Amino acid sequence: MVAPPTGCRIRTRLHLTPADAVVLRAVGEHLGALAGADLAARVRIGNVPAAHNRRAERKKALTARSSSRWAGSITRTSEDQYQLSRRALDARIGSLRRAIATITSRLAVTPGGREQRGRRWVRGYADDTERRAKQQRLQILQGRLRRAVREREGGRVRVTRGGRRLLNARHHLYDTATAEKPLTAADWQAQLEGWGTVWSARRMFLTADGEAGAPFGNYTLSIDPADGSIAMVLPDPLRRQYANAPRGRYVLDAAAVFSHRGGPWADRIAAGASVRYDITYDPARGRWYLDASWSTTAKGQTAPALETLRQHPVLAVDVNADHLAAWVLDPHGNPVGTPHTIPLQLSGLPAPTRDARLRAAISRLLHLAQQHECAALVIENLDFTDTRASGRERLGRGRRGKAFRRTVAGIPTGRFRDRLAGMAHHAGLSVIAVDPAYSSRWGAQHWLNPLTEQASTASTTAVTVHHAAAVVVGRRGLGCTAWRRKDGPRQTAATTAPRRAEAAAVRPEDRTGTTAPTPPSHHSTGRTGRTAPARTSRSTPAVRQTRARPPGKHPTPGPTTVRGPSIHDQLTLFAMPDVANTGQST
């Protein structure tokens, strides 16, 4: 079961007046400078327990230049950024070690050959030229690994407010200039002004943490749900210049209206719960945005059990680089209806466009699930983090390996799963993640041909191997086997045993004495016949076949012997003449 989201975040646009924009920019740049200095101080402290990170001391120093609540938000953000950088450093060290292990194992094999190590084969490099290049790369990776390990042991991290890409672009303004080169003086001045706006916008700090019991859920930045008015507490050095309300506050002329999920936001404010607000500026569009976020985890709230979800239909989804293949399965694991293909072209597009197309594809999946009354969506638990970290050392070489790496990088595994879990939770659906091993191979082997034969001629969607893989994924989510049972009668020991017991049952008219019937032993065959081994193969299970007893080989049953159906009844049942095997009349 994929855990539902623990928080909610909504956004609205702020239509600011020029005076409001000046105040917000001044407050953001002032607090951004304080946040940068505090982050540098936290990095100098190093990797220490939470009780020794001197947060109280740093917060006291920041309070004199802002306010107590602004200082609390700054120190909390600095700690989060430091811990995130530590996790990124650990991931980098793991990536370098995996790449070094792969190169080392392949260097130990002669060029053009391969060796078996355990259950897998290790292939050497194609020729001596590639082998020498990999030896040089191995030395470079070993140096990077030693440097990263020293940084982790010393508690040092590499973090830049606004991102490393922005910092590199600022250090190489002429190379990253969008105007035609060589630049004139006017073009260079415009480039400097544009980068100054981007730099300040990405490094502004306008984050107000919520507080339970505060007016409207946040004392630093409060929004009245009645009219959408926004009141913000100014830092102490800016109160005398910009304050227009009591207690050093500034009330914006713009109003905040949340059209998306505004009801839950208003209910949370009315209940006195905390709400966090973030104000950001997009220099490319020249727009200001306000984000509201809060926690959605409720006490005593539990997710539905997996056994309960398996009693309802599910929508199985196979994620690919350019589309989503989906099929509805009933609770028994049988495909229902026709397959569905949802296009998902994300390569070469800006990040907002990719995110919008991903949300549109997920919305179509949710509509399909609701239309067929599904209780959950079943997806593959794909995680290409290790694969992307290993890079070209594991994903092949040359043009083919480069194309495969590009395909892996284009599959939105993590973002798709997070988006799907959040949107499905709000739609009243659950998400089940299963092991993706051999889903495409077994789908093509066991499901592709039967599904193609059974597909309706009126369906406009052709059955592909991806739809067969989706069926395998859905069956795993329902607890069924991935393989499909073969057609034909099920002549197995489990199915034939009840029939034999019913055929050997003693009827009242067959009793010839007062002795109770003796149950047949499973260690030996009965007296009414002998068993012969059946012809077995890999596709057909072994079946014990019963042959008729030759006449006159065994003595006539005595008066106290319990026997089965008479020969007269058997011949009558199969519409045969009353003639025994000896040809004499009965």
XYZ file of N, CA, C and O in Angstrom, residues 13-27 232 241-242 244 250-255 281 286 288:
112
model
N -2.678 33.306 -7.082
C -1.880 34.421 -7.564
C -2.272 35.698 -6.836
O -3.455 35.940 -6.566
N -1.262 36.516 -6.522
C -1.476 37.801 -5.860
C -1.329 38.920 -6.890
O -0.278 39.051 -7.529
N -2.367 39.708 -7.035
C -2.336 40.866 -7.929
C -1.941 42.089 -7.084
O -2.794 42.795 -6.534
N -0.647 42.328 -6.978
C -0.132 43.356 -6.088
C -0.109 44.721 -6.766
O 0.040 44.830 -7.989
N -0.245 45.715 -5.954
C -0.022 47.082 -6.398
C 1.470 47.379 -6.357
O 2.246 46.635 -5.737
N 1.938 48.414 -7.025
C 3.382 48.730 -6.971
C 3.893 48.941 -5.549
O 5.019 48.536 -5.236
N 3.080 49.515 -4.670
C 3.524 49.719 -3.290
C 3.674 48.385 -2.569
O 4.643 48.181 -1.817
N 2.727 47.469 -2.788
C 2.845 46.151 -2.156
C 4.068 45.406 -2.664
O 4.763 44.725 -1.898
N 4.348 45.491 -3.954
C 5.515 44.806 -4.503
C 6.814 45.340 -3.910
O 7.746 44.573 -3.626
N 6.879 46.646 -3.682
C 8.087 47.231 -3.083
C 8.286 46.714 -1.668
O 9.402 46.344 -1.262
N 7.211 46.650 -0.896
C 7.320 46.182 0.497
C 7.703 44.704 0.542
O 8.590 44.300 1.317
N 7.060 43.877 -0.258
C 7.385 42.449 -0.248
C 8.821 42.194 -0.694
O 9.507 41.335 -0.142
N 9.287 42.951 -1.697
C 10.657 42.756 -2.159
C 11.643 43.181 -1.074
O 12.667 42.503 -0.864
N 11.359 44.264 -0.376
C 12.266 44.718 0.688
C 12.307 43.715 1.836
O 13.384 43.380 2.351
N 11.140 43.204 2.222
C 11.110 42.228 3.316
C 11.788 40.931 2.895
O 12.551 40.325 3.666
N 0.779 41.220 7.383
C 2.096 40.625 7.582
C 2.871 41.418 8.619
O 2.857 42.656 8.619
N 9.474 52.287 8.455
C 9.381 52.783 7.084
C 8.118 52.305 6.368
O 7.515 53.077 5.603
N 7.686 51.060 6.622
C 6.610 50.484 5.815
C 5.358 50.122 6.609
O 4.341 49.780 5.986
N 1.817 50.076 8.166
C 0.584 50.856 8.005
C -0.542 50.341 8.876
O -1.711 50.697 8.672
N 1.874 45.214 8.237
C 1.565 45.836 6.960
C 0.427 45.050 6.318
O 0.518 43.823 6.132
N -0.628 45.747 5.946
C -1.794 45.138 5.312
C -1.711 45.426 3.815
O -1.668 46.585 3.393
N -1.700 44.355 3.016
C -1.581 44.501 1.569
C -2.914 44.943 0.972
O -3.992 44.622 1.495
N -2.813 45.660 -0.123
C -4.019 46.040 -0.839
C -4.619 44.861 -1.608
O -5.820 44.846 -1.888
N -3.794 43.896 -1.969
C -4.275 42.722 -2.697
C -4.961 41.754 -1.744
O -4.688 41.728 -0.538
N -5.865 40.956 -2.295
C -6.595 39.951 -1.526
C -6.219 38.556 -2.042
O -5.895 38.377 -3.218
N 8.134 34.872 -6.016
C 8.065 35.760 -7.189
C 8.689 35.039 -8.373
O 9.785 34.469 -8.283
N 6.838 37.678 -14.133
C 6.537 38.902 -13.407
C 5.317 38.762 -12.511
O 4.530 39.717 -12.379
N 3.478 37.300 -8.699
C 3.641 36.918 -7.300
C 2.613 35.836 -6.966
O 1.471 35.891 -7.409
